[in-house]
GROMACS .gro file of N, CA and C in nm:
model
  240
    1MET      N    1   0.084  -0.118   0.000
    1MET     CA    2   0.000   0.000   0.000
    1MET      C    3   0.088   0.124   0.000
    2ASP      N    4   0.042   0.223  -0.070
    2ASP     CA    5   0.120   0.346  -0.070
    2ASP      C    6   0.082   0.432   0.050
    3ARG      N    7   0.150   0.540   0.062
    3ARG     CA    8   0.136   0.627   0.179
    3ARG      C    9  -0.003   0.690   0.188
    4LYS      N   10  -0.060   0.728   0.074
    4LYS     CA   11  -0.193   0.791   0.075
    4LYS      C   12  -0.300   0.693   0.122
    5MET      N   13  -0.289   0.569   0.081
    5MET     CA   14  -0.389   0.471   0.124
    5MET      C   15  -0.378   0.442   0.273
    6ASN      N   16  -0.255   0.440   0.325
    6ASN     CA   17  -0.238   0.421   0.469
    6ASN      C   18  -0.302   0.536   0.546
    7ARG      N   19  -0.280   0.657   0.500
    7ARG     CA   20  -0.341   0.773   0.566
    7ARG      C   21  -0.493   0.768   0.556
    8PHE      N   22  -0.542   0.724   0.442
    8PHE     CA   23  -0.687   0.712   0.424
    8PHE      C   24  -0.746   0.616   0.526
    9TRP      N   25  -0.686   0.497   0.541
    9TRP     CA   26  -0.740   0.399   0.635
    9TRP      C   27  -0.727   0.444   0.779
   10ILE      N   28  -0.619   0.514   0.811
   10ILE     CA   29  -0.605   0.568   0.947
   10ILE      C   30  -0.712   0.673   0.972
   11PHE      N   31  -0.740   0.756   0.872
   11PHE     CA   32  -0.844   0.859   0.884
   11PHE      C   33  -0.981   0.795   0.902
   12VAL      N   34  -1.011   0.693   0.824
   12VAL     CA   35  -1.140   0.623   0.836
   12VAL      C   36  -1.151   0.558   0.974
   13LEU      N   37  -1.044   0.496   1.019
   13LEU     CA   38  -1.045   0.430   1.150
   13LEU      C   39  -1.065   0.531   1.263
   14SER      N   40  -0.996   0.643   1.257
   14SER     CA   41  -1.009   0.742   1.364
   14SER      C   42  -1.147   0.808   1.363
   15CYS      N   43  -1.201   0.837   1.245
   15CYS     CA   44  -1.336   0.893   1.239
   15CYS      C   45  -1.441   0.792   1.285
   16SER      N   46  -1.420   0.667   1.252
   16SER     CA   47  -1.513   0.563   1.296
   16SER      C   48  -1.509   0.548   1.448
   17ALA      N   49  -1.389   0.552   1.505
   17ALA     CA   50  -1.376   0.541   1.650
   17ALA      C   51  -1.443   0.660   1.719
   18ALA      N   52  -1.424   0.779   1.663
   18ALA     CA   53  -1.490   0.897   1.720
   18ALA      C   54  -1.642   0.884   1.708
   19GLY      N   55  -1.689   0.830   1.597
   19GLY     CA   56  -1.832   0.808   1.579
   19GLY      C   57  -1.888   0.709   1.678
   20VAL      N   58  -1.813   0.604   1.706
   20VAL     CA   59  -1.857   0.505   1.805
   20VAL      C   60  -1.869   0.569   1.943
   21LEU      N   61  -1.770   0.648   1.980
   21LEU     CA   62  -1.774   0.714   2.111
   21LEU      C   63  -1.889   0.814   2.120
   22LEU      N   64  -1.907   0.893   2.017
   22LEU     CA   65  -2.017   0.990   2.019
   22LEU      C   66  -2.153   0.922   2.013
   23GLY      N   67  -2.163   0.814   1.938
   23GLY     CA   68  -2.290   0.740   1.932
   23GLY      C   69  -2.325   0.677   2.066
   24ALA      N   70  -2.225   0.622   2.133
   24ALA     CA   71  -2.250   0.562   2.265
   24ALA      C   72  -2.289   0.669   2.366
   25ALA      N   73  -2.220   0.782   2.364
   25ALA     CA   74  -2.253   0.890   2.457
   25ALA      C   75  -2.392   0.946   2.430
   26SER      N   76  -2.426   0.958   2.304
   26SER     CA   77  -2.558   1.010   2.267
   26SER      C   78  -2.670   0.916   2.312
   27SER      N   79  -2.653   0.788   2.288
   27SER     CA   80  -2.758   0.694   2.327
   27SER      C   81  -2.767   0.682   2.479
   28GLN      N   82  -2.654   0.692   2.547
   28GLN     CA   83  -2.658   0.687   2.694
   28GLN      C   84  -2.729   0.811   2.750
   29ALA      N   85  -2.704   0.926   2.689
   29ALA     CA   86  -2.774   1.047   2.733
   29ALA      C   87  -2.924   1.036   2.708
   30GLU      N   88  -2.961   0.976   2.597
   30GLU     CA   89  -3.103   0.957   2.566
   30GLU      C   90  -3.168   0.862   2.667
   31ILE      N   91  -3.097   0.757   2.705
   31ILE     CA   92  -3.149   0.663   2.804
   31ILE      C   93  -3.166   0.732   2.939
   32ASN      N   94  -3.066   0.809   2.980
   32ASN     CA   95  -3.074   0.880   3.108
   32ASN      C   96  -3.189   0.980   3.108
   33GLN      N   97  -3.207   1.051   2.997
   33GLN     CA   98  -3.317   1.147   2.987
   33GLN      C   99  -3.451   1.076   2.994
   34CYS      N  100  -3.460   0.961   2.933
   34CYS     CA  101  -3.584   0.884   2.933
   34CYS      C  102  -3.619   0.838   3.075
   35PHE      N  103  -3.519   0.789   3.147
   35PHE     CA  104  -3.544   0.739   3.282
   35PHE      C  105  -3.568   0.850   3.383
   36SER      N  106  -3.517   0.969   3.357
   36SER     CA  107  -3.535   1.078   3.452
   36SER      C  108  -3.663   1.157   3.428
   37ALA      N  109  -3.742   1.117   3.330
   37ALA     CA  110  -3.868   1.185   3.302
   37ALA      C  111  -3.965   1.162   3.418
   38VAL      N  112  -4.055   1.257   3.435
   38VAL     CA  113  -4.154   1.244   3.542
   38VAL      C  114  -4.243   1.123   3.519
   39GLN      N  115  -4.287   1.104   3.396
   39GLN     CA  116  -4.371   0.990   3.360
   39GLN      C  117  -4.303   0.916   3.245
   40PRO      N  118  -4.213   0.819   3.275
   40PRO     CA  119  -4.145   0.747   3.167
   40PRO      C  120  -4.244   0.668   3.081
   41SER      N  121  -4.217   0.666   2.952
   41SER     CA  122  -4.306   0.594   2.861
   41SER      C  123  -4.285   0.443   2.875
   42ASN      N  124  -4.379   0.369   2.822
   42ASN     CA  125  -4.371   0.223   2.826
   42ASN      C  126  -4.251   0.175   2.744
   43GLU      N  127  -4.226   0.242   2.630
   43GLU     CA  128  -4.111   0.206   2.547
   43GLU      C  129  -3.980   0.225   2.624
   44CYS      N  130  -3.974   0.330   2.703
   44CYS     CA  131  -3.854   0.358   2.782
   44CYS      C  132  -3.829   0.248   2.885
   45LEU      N  133  -3.935   0.200   2.945
   45LEU     CA  134  -3.920   0.100   3.050
   45LEU      C  135  -3.893  -0.040   2.996
   46THR      N  136  -3.933  -0.067   2.873
   46THR     CA  137  -3.916  -0.202   2.819
   46THR      C  138  -3.792  -0.219   2.733
   47GLN      N  139  -3.727  -0.109   2.692
   47GLN     CA  140  -3.610  -0.124   2.605
   47GLN      C  141  -3.488  -0.165   2.687
   48ASP      N  142  -3.400  -0.240   2.623
   48ASP     CA  143  -3.277  -0.285   2.686
   48ASP      C  144  -3.171  -0.176   2.671
   49PRO      N  145  -3.116  -0.123   2.781
   49PRO     CA  146  -3.018  -0.015   2.770
   49PRO      C  147  -2.891  -0.056   2.695
   50ILE      N  148  -2.849  -0.180   2.710
   50ILE     CA  149  -2.728  -0.225   2.640
   50ILE      C  150  -2.754  -0.231   2.490
   51LEU      N  151  -2.869  -0.282   2.451
   51LEU     CA  152  -2.903  -0.288   2.309
   51LEU      C  153  -2.914  -0.147   2.250
   52LYS      N  154  -2.970  -0.055   2.325
   52LYS     CA  155  -2.982   0.084   2.279
   52LYS      C  156  -2.844   0.147   2.263
   53THR      N  157  -2.752   0.117   2.354
   53THR     CA  158  -2.616   0.170   2.345
   53THR      C  159  -2.543   0.112   2.225
   54VAL      N  160  -2.557  -0.018   2.203
   54VAL     CA  161  -2.493  -0.082   2.087
   54VAL      C  162  -2.550  -0.025   1.957
   55GLU      N  163  -2.679   0.001   1.956
   55GLU     CA  164  -2.741   0.061   1.838
   55GLU      C  165  -2.682   0.199   1.810
   56GLY      N  166  -2.665   0.279   1.913
   56GLY     CA  167  -2.604   0.411   1.896
   56GLY      C  168  -2.460   0.402   1.850
   57MET      N  169  -2.387   0.304   1.903
   57MET     CA  170  -2.248   0.286   1.862
   57MET      C  171  -2.238   0.244   1.716
   58SER      N  172  -2.327   0.157   1.671
   58SER     CA  173  -2.320   0.113   1.531
   58SER      C  174  -2.357   0.225   1.436
   59VAL      N  175  -2.454   0.306   1.473
   59VAL     CA  176  -2.488   0.421   1.389
   59VAL      C  177  -2.372   0.520   1.386
   60GLY      N  178  -2.307   0.540   1.499
   60GLY     CA  179  -2.190   0.628   1.504
   60GLY      C  180  -2.075   0.576   1.420
   61LEU      N  181  -2.057   0.445   1.421
   61LEU     CA  182  -1.952   0.383   1.339
   61LEU      C  183  -1.977   0.409   1.191
   62LEU      N  184  -2.098   0.386   1.147
   62LEU     CA  185  -2.131   0.408   1.006
   62LEU      C  186  -2.123   0.556   0.969
   63ALA      N  187  -2.168   0.643   1.058
   63ALA     CA  188  -2.162   0.786   1.029
   63ALA      C  189  -2.018   0.835   1.022
   64GLY      N  190  -1.934   0.789   1.113
   64GLY     CA  191  -1.793   0.829   1.111
   64GLY      C  192  -1.720   0.779   0.989
   65ALA      N  193  -1.742   0.654   0.953
   65ALA     CA  194  -1.677   0.599   0.834
   65ALA      C  195  -1.728   0.668   0.708
   66GLY      N  196  -1.856   0.693   0.701
   66GLY     CA  197  -1.912   0.763   0.585
   66GLY      C  198  -1.859   0.904   0.572
   67ALA      N  199  -1.846   0.972   0.684
   67ALA     CA  200  -1.792   1.108   0.681
   67ALA      C  201  -1.646   1.108   0.636
   68ALA      N  202  -1.569   1.013   0.685
   68ALA     CA  203  -1.428   1.006   0.646
   68ALA      C  204  -1.413   0.977   0.498
   69VAL      N  205  -1.492   0.885   0.446
   69VAL     CA  206  -1.485   0.853   0.303
   69VAL      C  207  -1.530   0.973   0.221
   70GLY      N  208  -1.635   1.040   0.264
   70GLY     CA  209  -1.683   1.158   0.192
   70GLY      C  210  -1.583   1.271   0.189
   71VAL      N  211  -1.520   1.298   0.301
   71VAL     CA  212  -1.420   1.405   0.307
   71VAL      C  213  -1.299   1.370   0.223
   72THR      N  214  -1.254   1.246   0.231
   72THR     CA  215  -1.138   1.204   0.153
   72THR      C  216  -1.170   1.209   0.004
   73TRP      N  217  -1.286   1.167  -0.035
   73TRP     CA  218  -1.327   1.172  -0.175
   73TRP      C  219  -1.327   1.317  -0.223
   74GLN      N  220  -1.381   1.406  -0.141
   74GLN     CA  221  -1.387   1.548  -0.177
   74GLN      C  222  -1.246   1.606  -0.191
   75MET      N  223  -1.156   1.569  -0.102
   75MET     CA  224  -1.018   1.619  -0.110
   75MET      C  225  -0.949   1.570  -0.236
   76PHE      N  226  -0.965   1.443  -0.270
   76PHE     CA  227  -0.900   1.388  -0.388
   76PHE      C  228  -0.960   1.443  -0.517
   77SER      N  229  -1.090   1.470  -0.518
   77SER     CA  230  -1.153   1.519  -0.641
   77SER      C  231  -1.122   1.666  -0.667
   78THR      N  232  -1.095   1.744  -0.564
   78THR     CA  233  -1.062   1.886  -0.585
   78THR      C  234  -0.916   1.905  -0.622
   79LYS      N  235  -0.829   1.810  -0.591
   79LYS     CA  236  -0.688   1.822  -0.625
   79LYS      C  237  -0.662   1.801  -0.773
   80GLU      N  238  -0.745   1.724  -0.838
   80GLU     CA  239  -0.720   1.692  -0.979
   80GLU      C  240  -0.776   1.794  -1.072
   0.00000   0.00000   0.00000
């Protein structure tokens, strides 16, 4: 692999990791807000917090990887 491809994969990996962290934090904040409501909904009480956190992490992973690919594509297309 050449140097540009290595940088690309490192960029995708770092953006994906940031997305996972932000997705987990976001879903955890949503869970805490749901449980601290005066009258929690039935959906709030029946959902699994771990499953909700994993769902947020997976969405963050996809969003981070997609953003990294989009930014890299934009950078390469404007250079030519």
